[in-house]
PDB file of N, CA and C in Angstrom:
ATOM      1  N   MET A  97       0.859  -1.167  -0.009  1.00 65.00           N
ATOM      2  CA  MET A  97       0.011   0.001   0.000  1.00 65.00           C
ATOM      3  C   MET A  97       0.897   1.227   0.006  1.00 65.00           C
ATOM      4  N   PHE A  98       0.638   2.138  -0.915  1.00 66.00           N
ATOM      5  CA  PHE A  98       1.421   3.354  -1.055  1.00 66.00           C
ATOM      6  C   PHE A  98       0.500   4.548  -1.097  1.00 66.00           C
ATOM      7  N   ALA A  99       1.004   5.691  -0.743  1.00 69.00           N
ATOM      8  CA  ALA A  99       0.249   6.933  -0.838  1.00 69.00           C
ATOM      9  C   ALA A  99       1.099   7.935  -1.603  1.00 69.00           C
ATOM     10  N   THR A 100       0.405   8.798  -2.337  1.00 68.00           N
ATOM     11  CA  THR A 100       1.093   9.853  -3.053  1.00 68.00           C
ATOM     12  C   THR A 100       0.545  11.203  -2.609  1.00 68.00           C
ATOM     13  N   PRO A 101       1.393  12.204  -2.524  1.00 65.00           N
ATOM     14  CA  PRO A 101       0.888  13.542  -2.205  1.00 65.00           C
ATOM     15  C   PRO A 101       0.002  14.039  -3.348  1.00 65.00           C
ATOM     16  N   GLY A 102      -0.938  14.901  -3.028  1.00 66.00           N
ATOM     17  CA  GLY A 102      -1.871  15.384  -4.021  1.00 66.00           C
ATOM     18  C   GLY A 102      -1.360  16.542  -4.865  1.00 66.00           C
ATOM     19  N   GLN A 103      -0.253  17.147  -4.491  1.00 66.00           N
ATOM     20  CA  GLN A 103       0.232  18.309  -5.239  1.00 66.00           C
ATOM     21  C   GLN A 103       0.818  17.919  -6.589  1.00 66.00           C
ATOM     22  N   LYS A 104       0.594  18.780  -7.563  1.00 71.00           N
ATOM     23  CA  LYS A 104       1.086  18.528  -8.929  1.00 71.00           C
ATOM     24  C   LYS A 104       2.578  18.288  -8.985  1.00 71.00           C
ATOM     25  N   ARG A 105       3.322  18.944  -8.144  1.00 73.00           N
ATOM     26  CA  ARG A 105       4.785  18.813  -8.216  1.00 73.00           C
ATOM     27  C   ARG A 105       5.271  17.396  -7.910  1.00 73.00           C
ATOM     28  N   PHE A 106       4.379  16.561  -7.371  1.00 73.00           N
ATOM     29  CA  PHE A 106       4.738  15.180  -7.067  1.00 73.00           C
ATOM     30  C   PHE A 106       4.222  14.176  -8.116  1.00 73.00           C
ATOM     31  N   ASP A 107       3.668  14.680  -9.202  1.00 75.00           N
ATOM     32  CA  ASP A 107       3.097  13.792 -10.230  1.00 75.00           C
ATOM     33  C   ASP A 107       4.118  12.779 -10.766  1.00 75.00           C
ATOM     34  N   PHE A 108       5.383  13.146 -10.781  1.00 77.00           N
ATOM     35  CA  PHE A 108       6.416  12.224 -11.287  1.00 77.00           C
ATOM     36  C   PHE A 108       6.450  10.929 -10.480  1.00 77.00           C
ATOM     37  N   MET A 109       5.989  10.963  -9.249  1.00 78.00           N
ATOM     38  CA  MET A 109       6.005   9.788  -8.379  1.00 78.00           C
ATOM     39  C   MET A 109       4.956   8.765  -8.780  1.00 78.00           C
ATOM     40  N   LEU A 110       3.936   9.180  -9.503  1.00 81.00           N
ATOM     41  CA  LEU A 110       2.855   8.264  -9.847  1.00 81.00           C
ATOM     42  C   LEU A 110       3.356   7.065 -10.645  1.00 81.00           C
ATOM     43  N   ASP A 111       4.195   7.309 -11.631  1.00 79.00           N
ATOM     44  CA  ASP A 111       4.725   6.195 -12.434  1.00 79.00           C
ATOM     45  C   ASP A 111       5.545   5.232 -11.576  1.00 79.00           C
ATOM     46  N   ILE A 112       6.299   5.779 -10.658  1.00 78.00           N
ATOM     47  CA  ILE A 112       7.145   4.957  -9.798  1.00 78.00           C
ATOM     48  C   ILE A 112       6.294   4.119  -8.856  1.00 78.00           C
ATOM     49  N   LEU A 113       5.346   4.744  -8.190  1.00 78.00           N
ATOM     50  CA  LEU A 113       4.564   4.071  -7.164  1.00 78.00           C
ATOM     51  C   LEU A 113       3.450   3.188  -7.719  1.00 78.00           C
ATOM     52  N   SER A 114       3.094   3.348  -8.981  1.00 84.00           N
ATOM     53  CA  SER A 114       1.968   2.584  -9.504  1.00 84.00           C
ATOM     54  C   SER A 114       2.391   1.220 -10.099  1.00 84.00           C
ATOM     55  N   LYS A 115       3.655   0.925 -10.084  1.00 84.00           N
ATOM     56  CA  LYS A 115       4.097  -0.397 -10.578  1.00 84.00           C
ATOM     57  C   LYS A 115       3.429  -1.504  -9.766  1.00 84.00           C
ATOM     58  N   GLY A 116       2.718  -2.396 -10.426  1.00 87.00           N
ATOM     59  CA  GLY A 116       2.078  -3.511  -9.770  1.00 87.00           C
ATOM     60  C   GLY A 116       0.770  -3.166  -9.059  1.00 87.00           C
ATOM     61  N   ILE A 117       0.217  -1.997  -9.345  1.00 91.00           N
ATOM     62  CA  ILE A 117      -1.001  -1.540  -8.694  1.00 91.00           C
ATOM     63  C   ILE A 117      -2.157  -2.507  -8.981  1.00 91.00           C
ATOM     64  N   ILE A 118      -2.946  -2.811  -7.943  1.00 93.00           N
ATOM     65  CA  ILE A 118      -4.107  -3.698  -8.129  1.00 93.00           C
ATOM     66  C   ILE A 118      -5.417  -3.019  -7.722  1.00 93.00           C
ATOM     67  N   GLY A 119      -5.324  -1.803  -7.188  1.00 94.00           N
ATOM     68  CA  GLY A 119      -6.491  -1.060  -6.789  1.00 94.00           C
ATOM     69  C   GLY A 119      -6.067   0.293  -6.249  1.00 94.00           C
ATOM     70  N   ALA A 120      -7.017   1.222  -6.146  1.00 92.00           N
ATOM     71  CA  ALA A 120      -6.670   2.567  -5.664  1.00 92.00           C
ATOM     72  C   ALA A 120      -7.804   3.135  -4.822  1.00 92.00           C
ATOM     73  N   ILE A 121      -7.428   3.892  -3.822  1.00 94.00           N
ATOM     74  CA  ILE A 121      -8.352   4.714  -3.071  1.00 94.00           C
ATOM     75  C   ILE A 121      -7.948   6.153  -3.334  1.00 94.00           C
ATOM     76  N   ILE A 122      -8.864   6.925  -3.881  1.00 93.00           N
ATOM     77  CA  ILE A 122      -8.616   8.331  -4.189  1.00 93.00           C
ATOM     78  C   ILE A 122      -9.452   9.160  -3.234  1.00 93.00           C
ATOM     79  N   LEU A 123      -8.780  10.030  -2.483  1.00 92.00           N
ATOM     80  CA  LEU A 123      -9.483  10.878  -1.528  1.00 92.00           C
ATOM     81  C   LEU A 123      -9.914  12.190  -2.170  1.00 92.00           C
ATOM     82  N   VAL A 124     -11.133  12.604  -1.834  1.00 92.00           N
ATOM     83  CA  VAL A 124     -11.702  13.850  -2.336  1.00 92.00           C
ATOM     84  C   VAL A 124     -12.071  14.697  -1.126  1.00 92.00           C
ATOM     85  N   ASP A 125     -11.534  15.898  -1.051  1.00 92.00           N
ATOM     86  CA  ASP A 125     -11.787  16.806   0.069  1.00 92.00           C
ATOM     87  C   ASP A 125     -13.086  17.573  -0.182  1.00 92.00           C
ATOM     88  N   ALA A 126     -14.088  17.315   0.653  1.00 92.00           N
ATOM     89  CA  ALA A 126     -15.390  17.941   0.464  1.00 92.00           C
ATOM     90  C   ALA A 126     -15.386  19.451   0.706  1.00 92.00           C
ATOM     91  N   THR A 127     -14.322  19.973   1.312  1.00 92.00           N
ATOM     92  CA  THR A 127     -14.237  21.398   1.566  1.00 92.00           C
ATOM     93  C   THR A 127     -13.465  22.163   0.491  1.00 92.00           C
ATOM     94  N   ASP A 128     -12.899  21.456  -0.471  1.00 89.00           N
ATOM     95  CA  ASP A 128     -12.053  22.070  -1.508  1.00 89.00           C
ATOM     96  C   ASP A 128     -12.691  21.884  -2.871  1.00 89.00           C
ATOM     97  N   LYS A 129     -13.070  22.985  -3.486  1.00 81.00           N
ATOM     98  CA  LYS A 129     -13.762  22.926  -4.779  1.00 81.00           C
ATOM     99  C   LYS A 129     -12.954  22.239  -5.867  1.00 81.00           C
ATOM    100  N   THR A 130     -11.655  22.361  -5.807  1.00 88.00           N
ATOM    101  CA  THR A 130     -10.812  21.792  -6.867  1.00 88.00           C
ATOM    102  C   THR A 130     -10.494  20.310  -6.627  1.00 88.00           C
ATOM    103  N   SER A 131     -10.827  19.817  -5.457  1.00 89.00           N
ATOM    104  CA  SER A 131     -10.478  18.437  -5.110  1.00 89.00           C
ATOM    105  C   SER A 131     -11.147  17.410  -6.008  1.00 89.00           C
ATOM    106  N   ALA A 132     -12.400  17.598  -6.349  1.00 89.00           N
ATOM    107  CA  ALA A 132     -13.098  16.648  -7.216  1.00 89.00           C
ATOM    108  C   ALA A 132     -12.458  16.651  -8.603  1.00 89.00           C
ATOM    109  N   GLU A 133     -12.105  17.811  -9.098  1.00 89.00           N
ATOM    110  CA  GLU A 133     -11.435  17.901 -10.398  1.00 89.00           C
ATOM    111  C   GLU A 133     -10.091  17.202 -10.374  1.00 89.00           C
ATOM    112  N   ASP A 134      -9.324  17.413  -9.316  1.00 88.00           N
ATOM    113  CA  ASP A 134      -8.030  16.732  -9.166  1.00 88.00           C
ATOM    114  C   ASP A 134      -8.233  15.213  -9.075  1.00 88.00           C
ATOM    115  N   ALA A 135      -9.257  14.792  -8.345  1.00 90.00           N
ATOM    116  CA  ALA A 135      -9.535  13.360  -8.221  1.00 90.00           C
ATOM    117  C   ALA A 135      -9.906  12.762  -9.562  1.00 90.00           C
ATOM    118  N   LEU A 136     -10.700  13.474 -10.348  1.00 92.00           N
ATOM    119  CA  LEU A 136     -11.063  12.994 -11.697  1.00 92.00           C
ATOM    120  C   LEU A 136      -9.838  12.905 -12.594  1.00 92.00           C
ATOM    121  N   ASN A 137      -8.938  13.878 -12.494  1.00 89.00           N
ATOM    122  CA  ASN A 137      -7.717  13.845 -13.293  1.00 89.00           C
ATOM    123  C   ASN A 137      -6.871  12.611 -12.916  1.00 89.00           C
ATOM    124  N   LEU A 138      -6.746  12.344 -11.616  1.00 89.00           N
ATOM    125  CA  LEU A 138      -6.001  11.158 -11.175  1.00 89.00           C
ATOM    126  C   LEU A 138      -6.709   9.892 -11.626  1.00 89.00           C
ATOM    127  N   TYR A 139      -8.014   9.847 -11.491  1.00 91.00           N
ATOM    128  CA  TYR A 139      -8.809   8.691 -11.958  1.00 91.00           C
ATOM    129  C   TYR A 139      -8.535   8.450 -13.440  1.00 91.00           C
ATOM    130  N   ASN A 140      -8.593   9.486 -14.265  1.00 92.00           N
ATOM    131  CA  ASN A 140      -8.369   9.341 -15.707  1.00 92.00           C
ATOM    132  C   ASN A 140      -6.953   8.865 -15.999  1.00 92.00           C
ATOM    133  N   TRP A 141      -5.974   9.382 -15.247  1.00 90.00           N
ATOM    134  CA  TRP A 141      -4.579   8.951 -15.426  1.00 90.00           C
ATOM    135  C   TRP A 141      -4.465   7.459 -15.126  1.00 90.00           C
ATOM    136  N   ILE A 142      -5.083   7.026 -14.030  1.00 91.00           N
ATOM    137  CA  ILE A 142      -5.014   5.608 -13.662  1.00 91.00           C
ATOM    138  C   ILE A 142      -5.719   4.747 -14.713  1.00 91.00           C
ATOM    139  N   LYS A 143      -6.917   5.129 -15.122  1.00 92.00           N
ATOM    140  CA  LYS A 143      -7.704   4.314 -16.041  1.00 92.00           C
ATOM    141  C   LYS A 143      -7.056   4.215 -17.432  1.00 92.00           C
ATOM    142  N   GLU A 144      -6.287   5.227 -17.821  1.00 93.00           N
ATOM    143  CA  GLU A 144      -5.559   5.167 -19.096  1.00 93.00           C
ATOM    144  C   GLU A 144      -4.468   4.086 -19.056  1.00 93.00           C
ATOM    145  N   ARG A 145      -3.989   3.779 -17.871  1.00 92.00           N
ATOM    146  CA  ARG A 145      -2.856   2.867 -17.736  1.00 92.00           C
ATOM    147  C   ARG A 145      -3.205   1.491 -17.148  1.00 92.00           C
ATOM    148  N   TYR A 146      -4.225   1.453 -16.320  1.00 93.00           N
ATOM    149  CA  TYR A 146      -4.520   0.237 -15.571  1.00 93.00           C
ATOM    150  C   TYR A 146      -6.025  -0.041 -15.547  1.00 93.00           C
ATOM    151  N   ASP A 147      -6.363  -1.312 -15.587  1.00 93.00           N
ATOM    152  CA  ASP A 147      -7.749  -1.737 -15.443  1.00 93.00           C
ATOM    153  C   ASP A 147      -7.905  -2.272 -14.011  1.00 93.00           C
ATOM    154  N   ILE A 148      -8.140  -1.354 -13.094  1.00 94.00           N
ATOM    155  CA  ILE A 148      -8.189  -1.698 -11.670  1.00 94.00           C
ATOM    156  C   ILE A 148      -9.432  -1.091 -11.036  1.00 94.00           C
ATOM    157  N   PRO A 149      -9.894  -1.671  -9.939  1.00 95.00           N
ATOM    158  CA  PRO A 149     -10.987  -1.069  -9.197  1.00 95.00           C
ATOM    159  C   PRO A 149     -10.532   0.166  -8.416  1.00 95.00           C
ATOM    160  N   ILE A 150     -11.464   1.100  -8.209  1.00 94.00           N
ATOM    161  CA  ILE A 150     -11.133   2.331  -7.515  1.00 94.00           C
ATOM    162  C   ILE A 150     -12.218   2.635  -6.501  1.00 94.00           C
ATOM    163  N   VAL A 151     -11.794   3.101  -5.339  1.00 95.00           N
ATOM    164  CA  VAL A 151     -12.710   3.616  -4.321  1.00 95.00           C
ATOM    165  C   VAL A 151     -12.413   5.100  -4.175  1.00 95.00           C
ATOM    166  N   PHE A 152     -13.448   5.926  -4.328  1.00 94.00           N
ATOM    167  CA  PHE A 152     -13.328   7.348  -4.020  1.00 94.00           C
ATOM    168  C   PHE A 152     -13.792   7.533  -2.589  1.00 94.00           C
ATOM    169  N   GLY A 153     -12.937   8.092  -1.762  1.00 94.00           N
ATOM    170  CA  GLY A 153     -13.296   8.397  -0.380  1.00 94.00           C
ATOM    171  C   GLY A 153     -13.462   9.884  -0.228  1.00 94.00           C
ATOM    172  N   ILE A 154     -14.675  10.329   0.083  1.00 94.00           N
ATOM    173  CA  ILE A 154     -14.941  11.737   0.241  1.00 94.00           C
ATOM    174  C   ILE A 154     -14.732  12.107   1.720  1.00 94.00           C
ATOM    175  N   THR A 155     -13.754  12.975   1.949  1.00 94.00           N
ATOM    176  CA  THR A 155     -13.373  13.343   3.319  1.00 94.00           C
ATOM    177  C   THR A 155     -14.066  14.640   3.747  1.00 94.00           C
ATOM    178  N   LYS A 156     -13.991  14.893   5.016  1.00 94.00           N
ATOM    179  CA  LYS A 156     -14.523  16.115   5.652  1.00 94.00           C
ATOM    180  C   LYS A 156     -16.013  16.283   5.484  1.00 94.00           C
ATOM    181  N   THR A 157     -16.741  15.168   5.351  1.00 91.00           N
ATOM    182  CA  THR A 157     -18.198  15.250   5.290  1.00 91.00           C
ATOM    183  C   THR A 157     -18.762  15.603   6.669  1.00 91.00           C
ATOM    184  N   ASP A 158     -17.955  15.436   7.728  1.00 90.00           N
ATOM    185  CA  ASP A 158     -18.396  15.887   9.040  1.00 90.00           C
ATOM    186  C   ASP A 158     -18.494  17.400   9.102  1.00 90.00           C
ATOM    187  N   ILE A 159     -17.792  18.084   8.222  1.00 91.00           N
ATOM    188  CA  ILE A 159     -17.831  19.561   8.144  1.00 91.00           C
ATOM    189  C   ILE A 159     -18.900  20.012   7.164  1.00 91.00           C
ATOM    190  N   THR A 160     -18.956  19.342   6.028  1.00 87.00           N
ATOM    191  CA  THR A 160     -19.833  19.819   4.946  1.00 87.00           C
ATOM    192  C   THR A 160     -21.196  19.152   4.928  1.00 87.00           C
ATOM    193  N   GLY A 161     -21.323  17.967   5.483  1.00 82.00           N
ATOM    194  CA  GLY A 161     -22.599  17.295   5.550  1.00 82.00           C
ATOM    195  C   GLY A 161     -22.936  16.438   4.338  1.00 82.00           C
ATOM    196  N   GLU A 162     -24.072  15.776   4.438  1.00 84.00           N
ATOM    197  CA  GLU A 162     -24.540  14.833   3.436  1.00 84.00           C
ATOM    198  C   GLU A 162     -24.807  15.486   2.073  1.00 84.00           C
ATOM    199  N   GLU A 163     -25.272  16.729   2.104  1.00 86.00           N
ATOM    200  CA  GLU A 163     -25.576  17.437   0.847  1.00 86.00           C
ATOM    201  C   GLU A 163     -24.321  17.556  -0.045  1.00 86.00           C
ATOM    202  N   LYS A 164     -23.219  17.939   0.552  1.00 87.00           N
ATOM    203  CA  LYS A 164     -21.957  18.060  -0.189  1.00 87.00           C
ATOM    204  C   LYS A 164     -21.463  16.694  -0.652  1.00 87.00           C
ATOM    205  N   PHE A 165     -21.632  15.672   0.183  1.00 87.00           N
ATOM    206  CA  PHE A 165     -21.250  14.313  -0.218  1.00 87.00           C
ATOM    207  C   PHE A 165     -22.019  13.914  -1.478  1.00 87.00           C
ATOM    208  N   THR A 166     -23.327  14.130  -1.472  1.00 88.00           N
ATOM    209  CA  THR A 166     -24.157  13.767  -2.621  1.00 88.00           C
ATOM    210  C   THR A 166     -23.758  14.570  -3.848  1.00 88.00           C
ATOM    211  N   GLU A 167     -23.466  15.854  -3.675  1.00 88.00           N
ATOM    212  CA  GLU A 167     -23.041  16.702  -4.798  1.00 88.00           C
ATOM    213  C   GLU A 167     -21.746  16.173  -5.422  1.00 88.00           C
ATOM    214  N   LEU A 168     -20.775  15.856  -4.573  1.00 89.00           N
ATOM    215  CA  LEU A 168     -19.501  15.330  -5.089  1.00 89.00           C
ATOM    216  C   LEU A 168     -19.679  13.949  -5.712  1.00 89.00           C
ATOM    217  N   LYS A 169     -20.497  13.126  -5.088  1.00 88.00           N
ATOM    218  CA  LYS A 169     -20.760  11.782  -5.621  1.00 88.00           C
ATOM    219  C   LYS A 169     -21.314  11.867  -7.040  1.00 88.00           C
ATOM    220  N   ASN A 170     -22.147  12.857  -7.283  1.00 87.00           N
ATOM    221  CA  ASN A 170     -22.733  13.024  -8.612  1.00 87.00           C
ATOM    222  C   ASN A 170     -21.704  13.484  -9.654  1.00 87.00           C
ATOM    223  N   LEU A 171     -20.609  14.062  -9.225  1.00 86.00           N
ATOM    224  CA  LEU A 171     -19.556  14.516 -10.141  1.00 86.00           C
ATOM    225  C   LEU A 171     -18.593  13.383 -10.534  1.00 86.00           C
ATOM    226  N   LEU A 172     -18.576  12.335  -9.726  1.00 89.00           N
ATOM    227  CA  LEU A 172     -17.613  11.249  -9.950  1.00 89.00           C
ATOM    228  C   LEU A 172     -18.222  10.165 -10.815  1.00 89.00           C
ATOM    229  N   PRO A 173     -17.382   9.393 -11.505  1.00 86.00           N
ATOM    230  CA  PRO A 173     -17.887   8.375 -12.432  1.00 86.00           C
ATOM    231  C   PRO A 173     -18.625   7.252 -11.720  1.00 86.00           C
ATOM    232  N   GLU A 174     -19.640   6.749 -12.385  1.00 84.00           N
ATOM    233  CA  GLU A 174     -20.377   5.584 -11.879  1.00 84.00           C
ATOM    234  C   GLU A 174     -20.084   4.410 -12.783  1.00 84.00           C
ATOM    235  N   GLU A 175     -19.320   3.466 -12.256  1.00 85.00           N
ATOM    236  CA  GLU A 175     -18.982   2.267 -13.006  1.00 85.00           C
ATOM    237  C   GLU A 175     -19.023   1.094 -12.037  1.00 85.00           C
ATOM    238  N   GLU A 176     -19.050  -0.091 -12.600  1.00 84.00           N
ATOM    239  CA  GLU A 176     -19.154  -1.308 -11.783  1.00 84.00           C
ATOM    240  C   GLU A 176     -17.995  -1.480 -10.826  1.00 84.00           C
ATOM    241  N   ASP A 177     -16.780  -1.102 -11.254  1.00 84.00           N
ATOM    242  CA  ASP A 177     -15.611  -1.314 -10.416  1.00 84.00           C
ATOM    243  C   ASP A 177     -15.197  -0.063  -9.644  1.00 84.00           C
ATOM    244  N   ILE A 178     -16.165   0.811  -9.338  1.00 91.00           N
ATOM    245  CA  ILE A 178     -15.925   2.033  -8.594  1.00 91.00           C
ATOM    246  C   ILE A 178     -16.914   2.108  -7.428  1.00 91.00           C
ATOM    247  N   ARG A 179     -16.403   2.529  -6.281  1.00 93.00           N
ATOM    248  CA  ARG A 179     -17.261   2.786  -5.127  1.00 93.00           C
ATOM    249  C   ARG A 179     -16.970   4.192  -4.636  1.00 93.00           C
ATOM    250  N   ILE A 180     -17.984   4.873  -4.152  1.00 93.00           N
ATOM    251  CA  ILE A 180     -17.836   6.216  -3.607  1.00 93.00           C
ATOM    252  C   ILE A 180     -18.445   6.220  -2.218  1.00 93.00           C
ATOM    253  N   LEU A 181     -17.631   6.567  -1.225  1.00 94.00           N
ATOM    254  CA  LEU A 181     -18.131   6.538   0.123  1.00 94.00           C
ATOM    255  C   LEU A 181     -17.478   7.606   0.988  1.00 94.00           C
ATOM    256  N   PRO A 182     -18.179   8.026   2.036  1.00 94.00           N
ATOM    257  CA  PRO A 182     -17.544   8.983   2.960  1.00 94.00           C
ATOM    258  C   PRO A 182     -16.452   8.273   3.733  1.00 94.00           C
ATOM    259  N   ILE A 183     -15.380   8.999   4.010  1.00 94.00           N
ATOM    260  CA  ILE A 183     -14.280   8.421   4.786  1.00 94.00           C
ATOM    261  C   ILE A 183     -13.670   9.511   5.663  1.00 94.00           C
ATOM    262  N   ASP A 184     -13.342   9.113   6.865  1.00 94.00           N
ATOM    263  CA  ASP A 184     -12.649  10.025   7.789  1.00 94.00           C
ATOM    264  C   ASP A 184     -11.302   9.371   8.076  1.00 94.00           C
ATOM    265  N   PRO A 185     -10.246   9.895   7.479  1.00 91.00           N
ATOM    266  CA  PRO A 185      -8.924   9.275   7.665  1.00 91.00           C
ATOM    267  C   PRO A 185      -8.455   9.216   9.107  1.00 91.00           C
ATOM    268  N   ARG A 186      -9.103   9.960   9.997  1.00 93.00           N
ATOM    269  CA  ARG A 186      -8.754   9.925  11.425  1.00 93.00           C
ATOM    270  C   ARG A 186      -9.436   8.775  12.155  1.00 93.00           C
ATOM    271  N   ASP A 187     -10.405   8.166  11.490  1.00 95.00           N
ATOM    272  CA  ASP A 187     -11.209   7.123  12.122  1.00 95.00           C
ATOM    273  C   ASP A 187     -10.845   5.745  11.549  1.00 95.00           C
ATOM    274  N   ARG A 188     -10.307   4.892  12.415  1.00 96.00           N
ATOM    275  CA  ARG A 188      -9.838   3.577  11.994  1.00 96.00           C
ATOM    276  C   ARG A 188     -10.919   2.762  11.282  1.00 96.00           C
ATOM    277  N   GLU A 189     -12.128   2.765  11.818  1.00 96.00           N
ATOM    278  CA  GLU A 189     -13.224   1.976  11.227  1.00 96.00           C
ATOM    279  C   GLU A 189     -13.600   2.494   9.840  1.00 96.00           C
ATOM    280  N   SER A 190     -13.575   3.799   9.677  1.00 95.00           N
ATOM    281  CA  SER A 190     -13.891   4.401   8.378  1.00 95.00           C
ATOM    282  C   SER A 190     -12.849   4.006   7.338  1.00 95.00           C
ATOM    283  N   VAL A 191     -11.598   4.046   7.725  1.00 95.00           N
ATOM    284  CA  VAL A 191     -10.499   3.659   6.812  1.00 95.00           C
ATOM    285  C   VAL A 191     -10.595   2.176   6.509  1.00 95.00           C
ATOM    286  N   LYS A 192     -10.856   1.384   7.532  1.00 96.00           N
ATOM    287  CA  LYS A 192     -10.963  -0.060   7.333  1.00 96.00           C
ATOM    288  C   LYS A 192     -12.106  -0.385   6.358  1.00 96.00           C
ATOM    289  N   LYS A 193     -13.212   0.334   6.478  1.00 96.00           N
ATOM    290  CA  LYS A 193     -14.346   0.122   5.575  1.00 96.00           C
ATOM    291  C   LYS A 193     -13.948   0.392   4.116  1.00 96.00           C
ATOM    292  N   ALA A 194     -13.203   1.463   3.897  1.00 96.00           N
ATOM    293  CA  ALA A 194     -12.757   1.793   2.537  1.00 96.00           C
ATOM    294  C   ALA A 194     -11.807   0.731   2.005  1.00 96.00           C
ATOM    295  N   ILE A 195     -10.882   0.276   2.831  1.00 96.00           N
ATOM    296  CA  ILE A 195      -9.932  -0.744   2.407  1.00 96.00           C
ATOM    297  C   ILE A 195     -10.653  -2.058   2.106  1.00 96.00           C
ATOM    298  N   LEU A 196     -11.568  -2.441   2.987  1.00 96.00           N
ATOM    299  CA  LEU A 196     -12.339  -3.681   2.746  1.00 96.00           C
ATOM    300  C   LEU A 196     -13.195  -3.562   1.487  1.00 96.00           C
ATOM    301  N   GLU A 197     -13.747  -2.403   1.222  1.00 95.00           N
ATOM    302  CA  GLU A 197     -14.514  -2.189  -0.010  1.00 95.00           C
ATOM    303  C   GLU A 197     -13.627  -2.373  -1.229  1.00 95.00           C
ATOM    304  N   LEU A 198     -12.431  -1.825  -1.173  1.00 95.00           N
ATOM    305  CA  LEU A 198     -11.488  -1.999  -2.284  1.00 95.00           C
ATOM    306  C   LEU A 198     -11.077  -3.460  -2.437  1.00 95.00           C
ATOM    307  N   LEU A 199     -10.797  -4.141  -1.329  1.00 95.00           N
ATOM    308  CA  LEU A 199     -10.415  -5.550  -1.391  1.00 95.00           C
ATOM    309  C   LEU A 199     -11.547  -6.397  -1.970  1.00 95.00           C
ATOM    310  N   THR A 200     -12.779  -6.071  -1.648  1.00 95.00           N
ATOM    311  CA  THR A 200     -13.924  -6.788  -2.208  1.00 95.00           C
ATOM    312  C   THR A 200     -13.952  -6.613  -3.729  1.00 95.00           C
ATOM    313  N   LEU A 201     -13.688  -5.429  -4.199  1.00 94.00           N
ATOM    314  CA  LEU A 201     -13.657  -5.172  -5.667  1.00 94.00           C
ATOM    315  C   LEU A 201     -12.496  -5.905  -6.338  1.00 94.00           C
ATOM    316  N   ILE A 202     -11.366  -5.963  -5.648  1.00 93.00           N
ATOM    317  CA  ILE A 202     -10.190  -6.644  -6.213  1.00 93.00           C
ATOM    318  C   ILE A 202     -10.480  -8.133  -6.325  1.00 93.00           C
TER     319      ILE A 202
END
């Protein structure tokens, strides 16, 4: 399991870290308007190179609420091998749920 920083200046790391990738969890910040766009760009980069399942985890829904979660969910792709769910990276159970969802898809 690897993580990459979200900033553009670290994009060069994607090729290095994606070797052997079997699934991805992409985090979307519900408080940042550009986060969904960045997540879609990363999703498209991955899908151009790999046929893998993806989980989108929408963070900070405790701040923005269900309405923002639904709004972001509607912006993200709906496909059989994609799941979109709220996730709180500070909460072990929430993270475990996202990982188990990804493992189920794999």
